Coordinates of C-alpha atoms in Angstrom, one line a residue:
Chain Y
M15 CA -36.8 -34.1 7.9
N16 CA -34.8 -35.0 4.6
K17 CA -37.4 -32.7 2.7
F18 CA -36.6 -29.9 4.7
V19 CA -33.1 -30.2 4.4
I20 CA -33.2 -31.2 0.8
A21 CA -35.4 -28.1 0.0
L22 CA -32.8 -25.8 1.9
S23 CA -30.2 -27.0 0.2
L24 CA -32.3 -26.1 -3.0
F25 CA -33.1 -23.0 -1.6
L26 CA -29.3 -21.8 -0.8
V27 CA -28.4 -22.9 -4.3
G28 CA -30.6 -21.0 -5.6
C29 CA -29.6 -18.1 -4.0
Q30 CA -26.2 -18.1 -5.3
L31 CA -27.3 -18.5 -9.2
G32 CA -28.3 -15.9 -11.1
G33 CA -27.8 -12.8 -10.0
T34 CA -26.8 -9.1 -12.4
T35 CA -23.4 -8.4 -11.3
P36 CA -21.5 -8.5 -14.3
T37 CA -17.9 -10.0 -14.6
P38 CA -15.5 -7.8 -14.9
G39 CA -12.7 -7.7 -17.8
P40 CA -9.4 -8.2 -16.3
Q41 CA -7.2 -5.4 -15.0
F42 CA -5.3 -4.1 -17.7
Y43 CA -3.0 -1.5 -16.9
A44 CA -1.1 0.3 -20.3
T45 CA 2.5 0.0 -19.1
G46 CA 6.0 -0.4 -20.2
T47 CA 8.2 0.9 -23.1
Q48 CA 8.5 -1.6 -25.9
G49 CA 6.6 -1.6 -29.2
L50 CA 7.7 -4.4 -31.5
D51 CA 10.4 -6.4 -30.1
V52 CA 11.9 -8.8 -32.9
R53 CA 14.4 -11.7 -31.5
V54 CA 15.9 -14.5 -33.1
N55 CA 14.5 -17.7 -32.7
T56 CA 16.7 -20.1 -31.2
L57 CA 16.3 -22.2 -33.9
S58 CA 18.0 -20.4 -36.5
N59 CA 21.4 -21.2 -37.1
N60 CA 24.0 -18.2 -38.5
Q61 CA 26.9 -20.9 -38.8
L62 CA 26.7 -22.0 -42.0
F63 CA 28.9 -23.4 -44.7
M64 CA 29.8 -22.3 -48.1
C65 CA 27.1 -23.5 -50.2
E66 CA 25.1 -24.6 -47.5
E67 CA 21.7 -23.7 -46.7
G68 CA 20.3 -21.8 -43.3
E69 CA 17.7 -20.4 -42.2
V70 CA 16.6 -17.5 -39.8
L71 CA 13.6 -17.4 -37.9
L72 CA 12.8 -14.1 -36.3
D73 CA 9.5 -14.0 -33.4
L74 CA 7.8 -10.6 -34.0
H75 CA 5.8 -9.7 -30.6
N76 CA 4.0 -6.5 -30.4
L77 CA 4.4 -6.0 -26.6
G78 CA 3.2 -2.3 -26.9
T79 CA -0.9 -1.3 -26.5
S80 CA -1.2 -0.1 -30.1
D81 CA -1.9 -2.2 -32.9
I82 CA 0.3 -2.3 -35.8
A83 CA -2.0 -2.4 -39.0
Q84 CA 0.9 -2.2 -41.8
G85 CA 3.9 -3.0 -40.5
I86 CA 6.9 -3.4 -43.4
Y87 CA 9.8 -4.9 -43.3
T88 CA 13.2 -5.0 -45.2
L89 CA 16.3 -7.2 -45.3
T90 CA 19.6 -6.1 -45.6
I91 CA 22.3 -8.6 -46.9
E92 CA 25.4 -9.2 -49.2
D93 CA 23.2 -10.5 -52.2
Q94 CA 26.8 -12.2 -53.5
I95 CA 27.2 -14.0 -50.5
L96 CA 23.7 -14.7 -49.2
K97 CA 21.0 -15.7 -51.7
P98 CA 17.5 -15.9 -50.7
V99 CA 15.8 -19.4 -51.3
G100 CA 12.3 -20.6 -52.0
K101 CA 9.3 -18.2 -50.4
T102 CA 12.3 -15.9 -49.0
K103 CA 11.4 -12.0 -49.7
K104 CA 13.5 -9.2 -48.5
Q105 CA 10.1 -7.2 -47.9
G106 CA 7.5 -7.8 -46.6
S107 CA 5.0 -6.7 -44.6
Y108 CA 3.1 -7.8 -41.2
S109 CA 0.4 -6.6 -39.0
L110 CA 0.1 -7.2 -35.1
E111 CA -2.6 -6.5 -32.5
G112 CA -1.1 -4.9 -29.4
R113 CA -1.7 -5.6 -25.7
S114 CA -5.0 -5.3 -24.6
A115 CA -7.7 -6.1 -22.0
V116 CA -8.6 -9.1 -24.1
N117 CA -5.4 -9.9 -25.3
P118 CA -3.1 -9.0 -22.4
V119 CA 0.3 -10.5 -24.4
G120 CA -0.1 -9.0 -27.4
G121 CA -0.2 -10.4 -31.0
Y122 CA 2.7 -12.5 -32.2
T123 CA 4.1 -14.1 -35.4
Q124 CA 7.4 -15.6 -37.0
L125 CA 8.8 -14.8 -40.3
G126 CA 11.2 -17.2 -41.5
F127 CA 13.9 -16.7 -44.2
R128 CA 16.0 -19.0 -46.0
F129 CA 19.4 -18.6 -47.5
K130 CA 21.8 -20.3 -49.6
T131 CA 25.7 -18.9 -49.1
N132 CA 27.4 -18.6 -51.9
N133 CA 31.4 -19.0 -52.6
L134 CA 33.6 -17.7 -51.0
P135 CA 36.7 -15.6 -52.2
A136 CA 39.5 -18.1 -52.8
Q137 CA 41.8 -16.6 -49.9
L138 CA 39.0 -16.3 -47.5
E139 CA 38.9 -19.3 -44.9
T140 CA 35.7 -17.5 -42.8
Y141 CA 33.8 -14.2 -43.8
Q142 CA 31.4 -12.5 -41.8
T143 CA 28.5 -10.9 -43.6
P144 CA 25.9 -8.9 -42.3
F145 CA 21.8 -9.5 -41.7
I146 CA 20.1 -6.6 -40.5
F147 CA 16.3 -7.0 -40.4
N148 CA 14.7 -3.6 -40.1
A149 CA 10.9 -3.3 -39.0
C150 CA 9.3 0.1 -39.6
Y151 CA 5.7 0.3 -38.3
P152 CA 3.2 3.1 -37.3
Y153 CA 2.7 3.6 -33.8
A154 CA 0.6 5.6 -30.9
T155 CA 1.0 6.3 -27.4
S156 CA -2.7 7.2 -25.6
A157 CA -1.4 8.0 -22.4
N158 CA -3.7 8.8 -19.5
I159 CA -2.0 11.0 -17.0
P160 CA -4.1 11.9 -13.9
V161 CA -3.9 15.9 -13.3
C162 CA -5.6 17.6 -10.8
I163 CA -7.2 20.9 -11.7
D164 CA -7.4 23.1 -8.7
P165 CA -9.3 26.8 -9.2
T166 CA -9.9 27.1 -5.3
R167 CA -7.7 30.1 -3.5
D168 CA -8.9 29.4 0.1
P169 CA -5.6 28.6 1.8
Q170 CA -7.7 26.0 4.5
A171 CA -9.9 24.4 2.4
A172 CA -9.6 20.8 1.9
R173 CA -8.6 19.6 -1.5
S174 CA -9.0 16.4 -3.1
C175 CA -5.7 16.6 -4.9
K176 CA -2.8 19.2 -5.0
T177 CA -1.5 20.6 -8.7
T178 CA 2.1 18.6 -8.8
P179 CA 4.0 17.0 -11.6
V180 CA 3.2 13.8 -12.3
S181 CA 5.5 11.2 -13.6
G182 CA 4.8 9.0 -16.3
K183 CA 8.3 7.1 -16.7
G184 CA 6.7 3.4 -15.7
G185 CA 5.9 4.0 -19.6
Q186 CA 2.5 3.7 -21.8
G187 CA 3.1 1.0 -23.7
A188 CA 4.6 2.2 -26.3
P189 CA 8.9 3.4 -26.8
V190 CA 8.0 6.6 -27.3
L191 CA 6.4 7.8 -23.8
V192 CA 5.4 11.0 -21.8
T193 CA 7.6 11.6 -19.0
L194 CA 6.4 14.1 -17.2
V195 CA 3.4 16.3 -16.9
E196 CA 3.5 19.7 -15.5
P197 CA 0.2 21.4 -14.4
L198 CA 0.0 24.7 -14.2
M199 CA -3.0 26.7 -13.3
V200 CA -2.9 30.4 -14.8
V201 CA -5.2 32.2 -12.7
Q202 CA -7.4 34.7 -14.6
D203 CA -10.3 36.4 -12.6
N204 CA -12.5 34.6 -10.7
A205 CA -10.7 31.4 -12.4
V206 CA -8.1 29.0 -13.6
L207 CA -7.0 28.1 -17.5
P208 CA -5.2 25.0 -17.2
T209 CA -1.9 24.8 -19.0
F210 CA 0.2 21.4 -19.1
I211 CA 4.2 21.4 -20.2
V212 CA 4.2 17.6 -21.5
H213 CA 7.7 16.0 -21.5
I214 CA 8.2 13.7 -24.2
A215 CA 11.2 11.1 -24.7
N216 CA 12.3 8.1 -26.8
A217 CA 12.7 5.3 -24.4
G218 CA 12.7 2.1 -26.7
K219 CA 15.8 0.9 -28.5
G220 CA 14.6 2.0 -31.8
R221 CA 14.3 5.2 -33.8
V222 CA 11.3 7.5 -34.5
V223 CA 10.2 8.8 -37.8
S224 CA 7.5 10.6 -39.1
T225 CA 4.8 8.2 -40.0
D226 CA 4.6 9.6 -43.7
S227 CA 8.6 8.7 -43.6
L228 CA 8.1 5.0 -42.7
G229 CA 8.4 3.9 -46.4
F230 CA 12.6 5.5 -46.6
A231 CA 13.1 4.7 -43.2
C232 CA 12.7 1.0 -44.6
G233 CA 14.8 1.5 -47.9
N234 CA 12.0 2.5 -50.0
G235 CA 13.3 5.5 -52.5
G236 CA 15.5 7.9 -51.6
G237 CA 15.0 10.7 -49.3
T238 CA 16.3 11.4 -45.8
P239 CA 13.3 9.7 -43.3
S240 CA 12.5 13.0 -41.0
S241 CA 12.0 12.3 -37.0
K242 CA 8.5 14.3 -36.1
V243 CA 6.0 12.9 -33.6
R244 CA 2.5 14.3 -33.8
V245 CA 1.2 15.6 -30.3
M246 CA -2.6 15.9 -29.0
A247 CA -3.8 16.5 -25.8
Q248 CA -7.1 16.0 -24.5
L249 CA -8.8 17.3 -21.2
Q250 CA -12.8 16.6 -20.4
D251 CA -13.6 16.2 -24.0
E252 CA -11.9 19.4 -24.9
Q253 CA -9.1 19.5 -27.3
L254 CA -6.0 21.0 -26.0
K255 CA -4.3 23.6 -28.3
C256 CA -0.5 21.8 -27.8
L257 CA 2.5 23.8 -29.5
P258 CA 4.7 22.6 -31.0
E259 CA 2.2 20.3 -32.5
M260 CA 5.3 18.1 -33.8
V261 CA 8.1 17.3 -32.6
D262 CA 11.8 16.2 -33.1
L263 CA 13.0 13.2 -30.5
R264 CA 16.4 13.6 -32.4
Q265 CA 17.6 15.3 -29.5
G266 CA 16.3 13.8 -26.2
E267 CA 14.1 14.6 -24.0
T268 CA 11.5 17.1 -25.7
K269 CA 8.7 19.7 -23.8
V270 CA 5.1 20.6 -25.8
T271 CA 2.7 23.5 -24.1
C272 CA -0.6 22.3 -24.4
M273 CA -3.5 24.7 -23.1
S274 CA -6.8 24.7 -22.0
N275 CA -9.7 27.1 -23.5
T276 CA -12.1 26.5 -20.8
Y277 CA -11.9 28.7 -17.7
F278 CA -12.1 26.6 -14.6
G279 CA -14.2 27.5 -11.8
A280 CA -15.9 30.4 -13.0
A281 CA -18.9 30.8 -11.6
E282 CA -21.4 29.2 -14.1
G283 CA -21.2 26.9 -16.5
R284 CA -19.8 23.3 -16.8
A285 CA -16.5 24.8 -15.7
N286 CA -17.7 25.2 -11.9
Q287 CA -16.5 21.8 -11.1
G288 CA -14.4 22.7 -8.0
T289 CA -10.8 20.6 -7.2
F290 CA -10.8 17.5 -9.0
T291 CA -8.6 14.9 -10.5
T292 CA -9.1 14.0 -14.4
P293 CA -7.0 12.2 -16.7
L294 CA -5.4 14.3 -19.4
T295 CA -5.1 12.2 -22.4
V296 CA -2.0 12.6 -24.8
Q297 CA -1.9 11.1 -28.1
L298 CA 1.2 10.6 -29.8
E299 CA 1.4 9.4 -33.1
Y300 CA 4.7 8.3 -35.1
G301 CA 6.6 5.8 -37.2
Y302 CA 9.2 3.9 -35.2
V303 CA 12.2 1.3 -36.5
T304 CA 13.2 -1.4 -34.6
T305 CA 16.7 -3.1 -36.3
L306 CA 17.9 -6.2 -35.5
F307 CA 21.6 -7.1 -36.6
Y308 CA 22.3 -11.3 -37.0
P309 CA 25.8 -11.6 -38.2
F310 CA 26.4 -14.8 -40.8
T311 CA 29.4 -16.9 -40.1
I312 CA 30.6 -18.6 -43.3
T313 CA 33.2 -21.2 -43.2
R314 CA 34.9 -22.8 -46.3
L315 CA 35.2 -26.6 -45.6
A316 CA 39.1 -28.2 -46.1
H317 CA 39.8 -28.6 -49.7
Q318 CA 36.2 -27.2 -50.7
E319 CA 37.1 -24.7 -53.8
D320 CA 33.4 -23.8 -55.3
C321 CA 29.8 -24.5 -54.9
S322 CA 28.3 -27.6 -57.1
S323 CA 27.1 -26.8 -60.5
T324 CA 23.4 -26.7 -59.7
Q325 CA 22.7 -23.3 -57.9
E326 CA 18.8 -22.3 -57.2
T327 CA 18.1 -18.8 -58.7
Y328 CA 16.3 -16.8 -56.8
T329 CA 12.8 -15.6 -57.5
P330 CA 11.1 -12.9 -56.0
S331 CA 8.1 -14.0 -54.9
T332 CA 4.7 -12.6 -54.2
V333 CA 3.2 -14.5 -51.2
S334 CA 2.7 -12.3 -48.3
T335 CA 4.6 -13.3 -44.8
S336 CA 3.1 -15.8 -42.8
T337 CA 3.9 -17.9 -40.1
D338 CA 3.4 -20.8 -42.5
R339 CA 6.9 -21.6 -43.6
G340 CA 6.0 -23.9 -46.7
I341 CA 9.6 -25.3 -47.1
N342 CA 11.1 -28.7 -46.7
W343 CA 13.2 -28.8 -43.4
P344 CA 15.6 -31.0 -42.9
P345 CA 17.1 -29.7 -46.4
R346 CA 17.7 -32.6 -48.8
S347 CA 21.3 -33.0 -49.4
Chain Z
M27 CA -41.6 -29.4 35.4
R28 CA -41.6 -27.2 32.0
K29 CA -44.7 -25.3 33.2
S30 CA -43.1 -23.7 36.2
V31 CA -40.2 -22.6 34.1
I32 CA -42.9 -21.0 32.0
V33 CA -44.6 -19.4 35.1
L34 CA -41.1 -18.0 36.5
F35 CA -40.1 -16.7 33.5
V36 CA -43.1 -14.5 33.3
V37 CA -42.8 -13.3 37.0
L38 CA -39.0 -12.6 36.4
L39 CA -40.3 -10.2 33.6
S40 CA -43.4 -8.8 34.6
C41 CA -41.2 -7.8 38.1
T42 CA -38.8 -5.8 35.3
Q43 CA -41.3 -4.0 33.9
F44 CA -42.7 -2.9 37.5
N45 CA -39.6 -1.8 38.9
T46 CA -39.1 1.3 35.8
G47 CA -41.3 3.0 37.5
T48 CA -41.6 7.0 36.6
E49 CA -38.9 8.4 37.9
Q50 CA -38.4 11.8 37.1
K51 CA -35.9 12.7 34.4
Q52 CA -33.3 14.9 36.0
P53 CA -31.7 17.6 33.7
T54 CA -28.3 16.9 33.1
T55 CA -25.8 19.6 34.4
G56 CA -22.8 20.4 32.5
Y57 CA -24.1 19.2 29.2
R58 CA -22.4 21.9 27.6
T59 CA -19.1 19.8 26.5
G60 CA -17.6 18.5 23.8
S61 CA -15.3 20.0 20.9
Q62 CA -17.4 18.9 17.8
G63 CA -20.4 20.4 16.2
L64 CA -21.6 18.1 13.4
L65 CA -20.4 14.5 12.6
I66 CA -20.4 13.6 9.1
T67 CA -19.4 9.7 7.7
F68 CA -20.0 8.0 4.6
L69 CA -22.3 4.7 5.2
P70 CA -20.1 1.4 4.6
N71 CA -19.6 0.7 0.8
L72 CA -21.6 3.6 -0.1
P73 CA -19.5 4.3 -2.3
P74 CA -17.5 1.2 -2.3
P75 CA -13.8 1.0 -2.4
R76 CA -14.3 0.0 -5.9
V77 CA -16.7 0.4 -8.7
F78 CA -16.8 -0.2 -12.5
D79 CA -17.8 2.3 -15.0
R80 CA -21.2 2.3 -16.1
D81 CA -22.6 1.7 -12.8
P82 CA -24.4 3.8 -11.0
F83 CA -22.6 5.9 -8.2
N84 CA -24.5 5.9 -5.2
V85 CA -22.9 8.0 -2.1
V86 CA -24.7 7.9 1.5
L87 CA -23.7 10.2 4.1
Q88 CA -25.0 10.3 7.7
V89 CA -24.5 13.7 9.8
E90 CA -25.3 13.8 13.3
N91 CA -25.2 17.0 15.7
L92 CA -23.0 16.0 18.1
G93 CA -22.8 19.8 20.0
T94 CA -25.4 22.1 21.7
G95 CA -25.8 24.4 18.7
R96 CA -29.0 23.9 15.9
V97 CA -28.3 23.0 12.5
G98 CA -30.2 23.2 9.1
N99 CA -31.7 26.2 8.4
G100 CA -31.8 25.6 4.9
L101 CA -28.6 27.8 3.8
D102 CA -26.4 25.0 5.3
R103 CA -25.6 22.4 3.5
L104 CA -23.5 19.3 2.2
Y105 CA -21.2 19.0 -0.6
I106 CA -19.8 16.0 -2.5
S107 CA -16.5 17.0 -4.7
G108 CA -13.4 15.8 -5.8
F109 CA -14.5 14.0 -9.1
D110 CA -14.8 15.0 -12.8
H111 CA -18.0 16.0 -13.4
N112 CA -17.2 14.3 -16.9
L113 CA -16.7 11.1 -16.2
I114 CA -19.4 11.2 -13.1
T115 CA -22.4 12.5 -13.9
G116 CA -25.9 13.2 -12.5
I117 CA -24.4 15.0 -8.9
G118 CA -25.2 18.6 -8.9
T119 CA -22.6 21.3 -7.3
D120 CA -25.2 22.9 -5.6
G121 CA -25.2 20.4 -2.4
I122 CA -27.9 19.2 -0.5
P123 CA -29.8 21.4 2.4
L124 CA -28.7 19.9 6.0
P125 CA -32.2 18.9 7.5
L126 CA -32.7 20.3 10.6
L127 CA -30.6 18.7 13.1
E128 CA -31.2 20.2 17.0
G129 CA -28.5 19.9 19.3
R130 CA -28.0 18.3 22.5
T131 CA -29.7 20.4 25.8
Q132 CA -29.9 19.0 29.5
Y133 CA -32.9 17.0 28.6
I134 CA -31.8 15.3 25.6
N135 CA -28.1 14.0 25.8
R136 CA -28.1 13.0 22.2
G137 CA -28.7 15.7 18.9
G138 CA -30.3 15.3 15.8
L139 CA -29.2 12.2 12.8
D140 CA -30.3 11.8 9.1
T141 CA -28.7 10.6 6.2
L142 CA -28.4 12.0 3.2
S143 CA -27.8 11.0 -0.5
Y144 CA -26.4 11.6 -3.5
R145 CA -27.3 9.1 -7.0
G146 CA -24.6 9.6 -10.0
T147 CA -23.5 7.6 -13.0
I148 CA -20.2 6.4 -13.8
R149 CA -19.9 7.1 -17.8
S150 CA -17.9 4.6 -19.5
L151 CA -13.9 4.2 -19.4
T152 CA -13.0 1.9 -22.3
E153 CA -14.3 4.6 -24.8
K154 CA -12.1 7.2 -23.5
R155 CA -9.2 4.4 -23.1
I156 CA -8.8 5.3 -19.4
D157 CA -7.1 2.0 -17.2
K158 CA -8.3 3.3 -14.0
Y159 CA -9.7 6.4 -12.6
Q160 CA -8.8 7.2 -8.9
P161 CA -10.9 10.5 -7.4
L162 CA -10.9 11.1 -3.9
I163 CA -14.3 12.2 -3.0
L164 CA -14.8 14.6 -0.7
A165 CA -18.0 15.7 1.6
T166 CA -17.9 18.9 2.8
A167 CA -20.5 20.5 5.0
C168 CA -20.9 24.3 5.9
Y169 CA -23.5 25.7 8.3
H170 CA -23.9 28.4 11.0
Y171 CA -23.2 27.2 14.5
E172 CA -23.0 28.9 17.9
T173 CA -20.9 28.6 21.0
I174 CA -22.4 29.4 24.3
A175 CA -20.7 29.7 27.3
N176 CA -21.3 30.3 31.0
A177 CA -18.7 31.1 33.4
Q178 CA -18.9 31.9 37.2
V179 CA -16.5 34.6 37.7
C180 CA -15.9 36.6 41.2
V181 CA -16.5 40.4 40.5
D182 CA -14.7 42.9 43.1
P183 CA -15.6 46.4 43.1
D184 CA -13.0 47.3 45.6
P185 CA -9.9 44.5 45.3
Y186 CA -7.3 47.0 47.5
A187 CA -10.3 47.5 50.1
P188 CA -8.6 47.2 53.5
T189 CA -10.7 44.5 55.1
S190 CA -10.4 41.7 57.7
T191 CA -13.8 40.3 56.6
A192 CA -14.1 37.0 54.4
R193 CA -14.2 37.1 51.1
V194 CA -16.4 35.2 49.1
C195 CA -13.9 34.9 46.1
T196 CA -11.0 36.2 44.6
P197 CA -10.9 37.2 41.1
T198 CA -9.2 34.8 39.2
A199 CA -9.0 33.0 35.9
V200 CA -11.7 30.3 35.0
G201 CA -11.3 27.5 33.1
T202 CA -14.1 26.9 30.7
G203 CA -13.2 23.7 28.7
S204 CA -15.4 23.7 25.6
Q205 CA -19.1 24.0 25.5
G206 CA -20.6 21.3 22.7
A207 CA -19.5 23.4 19.7
P208 CA -16.4 23.4 17.5
V209 CA -15.1 27.1 18.9
A210 CA -14.8 26.9 22.5
V211 CA -14.1 29.5 25.1
T212 CA -11.3 28.0 26.9
N213 CA -10.9 29.9 30.0
V214 CA -11.7 33.6 31.1
Q215 CA -9.1 35.8 33.4
V216 CA -10.4 38.2 35.3
D217 CA -8.7 41.5 36.3
A218 CA -10.0 43.7 39.2
A219 CA -9.1 47.1 39.8
P220 CA -11.4 50.1 41.6
G221 CA -14.1 50.7 39.5
W222 CA -13.9 48.1 37.2
T223 CA -13.0 44.9 36.2
R224 CA -11.6 43.3 32.9
F225 CA -12.3 39.9 31.4
T226 CA -9.9 38.2 29.1
I227 CA -11.9 35.8 27.4
N228 CA -9.7 33.2 24.9
V229 CA -11.2 31.5 22.1
Q230 CA -10.2 28.8 20.3
N231 CA -11.2 26.9 17.3
V232 CA -11.1 23.4 18.6
G233 CA -13.4 21.4 16.2
G234 CA -11.0 20.4 13.8
G235 CA -12.6 22.6 10.5
S236 CA -12.3 25.7 9.4
V237 CA -14.3 29.0 10.8
F238 CA -15.3 32.0 9.0
R239 CA -17.1 35.1 9.0
N240 CA -20.7 34.6 10.2
G241 CA -23.3 35.5 7.6
N242 CA -24.9 33.6 4.7
H243 CA -22.8 35.3 2.3
Y244 CA -20.0 33.9 3.3
L245 CA -22.0 30.7 3.8
A246 CA -22.3 30.2 0.1
K247 CA -18.6 30.9 -0.7
C248 CA -17.8 27.9 1.6
S249 CA -18.6 25.7 -1.3
P250 CA -15.9 23.7 -2.8
Y251 CA -17.8 25.0 -6.0
N252 CA -16.5 28.6 -5.4
P253 CA -13.4 29.6 -5.5
G254 CA -13.1 29.6 -2.1
L255 CA -12.8 32.2 1.4
A256 CA -11.0 34.7 1.3
F257 CA -8.2 35.6 3.8
D258 CA -10.2 38.2 5.4
E259 CA -13.2 35.8 5.7
L260 CA -11.4 33.0 7.4
D261 CA -10.4 32.8 11.0
F262 CA -13.2 35.4 12.1
V263 CA -16.3 34.7 14.9
Q264 CA -18.8 37.1 15.7
V265 CA -18.6 38.0 19.0
A266 CA -22.7 38.0 19.1
D267 CA -23.0 39.2 23.1
V268 CA -21.2 39.1 26.1
M269 CA -23.5 39.7 29.5
I270 CA -22.7 39.5 33.3
S271 CA -25.4 38.9 35.2
D272 CA -28.5 40.8 33.0
T273 CA -25.9 43.4 32.0
S274 CA -24.5 43.4 28.2
I275 CA -21.0 44.6 28.1
K276 CA -20.3 43.8 24.6
S277 CA -19.8 47.5 23.9
S278 CA -16.5 47.5 25.8
C279 CA -15.4 44.4 24.0
K280 CA -12.1 44.9 21.9
P281 CA -10.6 44.1 19.1
I282 CA -13.7 43.5 17.4
D283 CA -14.5 45.1 13.7
S284 CA -17.2 46.7 12.5
S285 CA -19.4 43.3 12.1
G286 CA -18.6 42.3 15.5
H287 CA -16.2 39.6 14.5
L288 CA -13.3 38.8 16.3
R289 CA -10.1 37.6 14.1
L290 CA -8.4 34.4 15.2
Q291 CA -4.8 33.9 14.6
N292 CA -3.6 29.7 14.6
G293 CA -7.0 29.4 15.5
A294 CA -7.0 31.3 18.6
G295 CA -7.8 34.8 19.6
Q296 CA -8.3 36.7 22.6
I297 CA -11.7 38.9 23.7
F298 CA -10.9 42.1 26.1
C299 CA -14.4 43.3 27.7
E300 CA -14.5 45.5 30.7
L301 CA -17.3 45.7 33.6
N302 CA -17.4 49.5 34.7
A303 CA -18.6 50.4 38.2
P304 CA -19.3 47.1 39.5
Q305 CA -22.2 47.1 42.0
G306 CA -21.5 46.6 45.7
Q307 CA -18.5 47.0 47.9
T308 CA -17.4 43.2 48.4
P309 CA -16.9 40.9 45.8
Y310 CA -19.5 38.4 44.5
L311 CA -19.7 35.4 41.9
T312 CA -21.3 36.2 38.6
P313 CA -22.4 34.2 35.7
L314 CA -20.7 35.8 32.8
N315 CA -22.6 34.4 29.6
I316 CA -20.7 34.6 26.2
V317 CA -22.5 33.8 22.8
L318 CA -20.2 33.2 19.6
K319 CA -21.9 33.1 16.2
Y320 CA -20.2 31.7 13.0
G321 CA -20.0 29.7 10.2
Y322 CA -18.1 26.1 10.1
R323 CA -16.6 24.1 7.2
Q324 CA -15.8 20.4 7.9
T325 CA -14.4 18.1 5.1
I326 CA -13.4 14.2 4.9
A327 CA -12.6 12.3 2.1
K328 CA -13.0 8.6 1.0
P329 CA -10.9 7.4 -2.4
V330 CA -12.4 5.7 -4.7
E331 CA -11.1 3.2 -7.8
I332 CA -13.2 3.2 -10.9
Y333 CA -12.0 0.4 -13.2
P334 CA -13.8 -0.1 -16.8
L335 CA -15.9 -3.0 -17.1
S336 CA -14.7 -4.9 -20.3

């Protein structure tokens, strides 16, 4: 009896082991309207005394779905009031992975900036000076909007879907999003030529620039950065013709018309697929600028006249940005 | 004790076998009932409500003939549609021929039953950066069917004859219900006059699907991969014959077009037929036989969610 029970148990356990069912990946959905999120870490200190060293720690989090391969940042400060110390640079670069099924939270990094306050003009007891952080990065939106291709003209035929506008207002994991897609089935002969009116808007808190204007946007060289978004659309492996190809979002929501060259519902060929749902893939390419404003308040101590004679001299460093702070903390007096 | 129980069990079992006897099967009267033709159902989990890409996509449908007509003459077909053939490949657009399914008869109270399967493959969604694809899979059956309605009607050759003899019957409306088909003759009104009797035959689409003109050409247009049937092809039934006793009165029936079809409006229609110079002097009961032929389309749906497999 005992042997039978043991054999049965082994048999049941064996049945549960093995098998060829693959483990599915986590269900990841590209939603949201954020790209790079820049926040001031709570360890930062913007209330300084004259001649004191302070530090600003910024948390950079890529909350969108596009990878940031070559993002650049610039700092705008009053050089006569705040002097960078140590490895602190006013320009740098960073790279952050976007959210995906294998990385649902997105890439994260920290940037540290250390400063020393200079003398305040004699008549001032306190002074507020700006600290402006500009992050400029190329970004992309990949929207998969389910649309209905309906070449059927039979009024009584059951349909698997209806040709109605599809909203994308939940976002596609990027600050520039497709807000609405209006499908139009243009009837020609016995078939339809699908056309889509794609509505695009900037829902993020930053500014859209062209990808080739990112340098200008972060203060490199002269000129005014342009603000164009490249629009591409694909339907069933066919690249659609979109007009205009580049749109300017400075005036708000903009529409683009994307047309297919395939006659769906034709009697022969691959286009004869009846009424069906398929994803319209809209790819938007652009640059984005996220700006953080973090003013310093500098206070003169009572009877303080000027800083000590030994001042650190700012030397531009070629060390790239990393999360390693490489400084002495807390500062030695 | 155990042996006696076994013996008793065997005896009881034998008695049950002997008592079945050789009863003669009696024909079922009134088997022409019901309002369905073909019943289509998805087999459970085929396809499952949630599948992953790069998996096979299997769809199995059960088809059962619930009516009294015959289905499956080679041109009757079952299609599945509603999905992107670029994402789910391997499933053709020609459909699968419906197997021959006999209808119910007075001796066989259940129609033919069979299963049809489709096998496809889902392409990778990860490569296309698609998070989820949710098609609504439609199964559409397009087939020819036939309705045969029998009604006992009263024909009175001389309804105004001054006579005091008892009448066998009085011409009046006869309810016929449904006849085991998706298009039914719901009732027949009889209007008697000296020298002729008029029949108003009410026809209605009761099956829940779409009825269209009888003919192979229209059957092909029924496919979901076709632009579809036109407005002058939908809601038509062919009046194949109307017979009173052994006499066909189809030639007197109106309004029927040149191809013998009656148009339905809002799923219903009326045929007006006349019997001229009925025989005899006194009222009599006689069978009225109506045969309708038509094409029929039925669709069922099943939603499916397809996810990428990381």
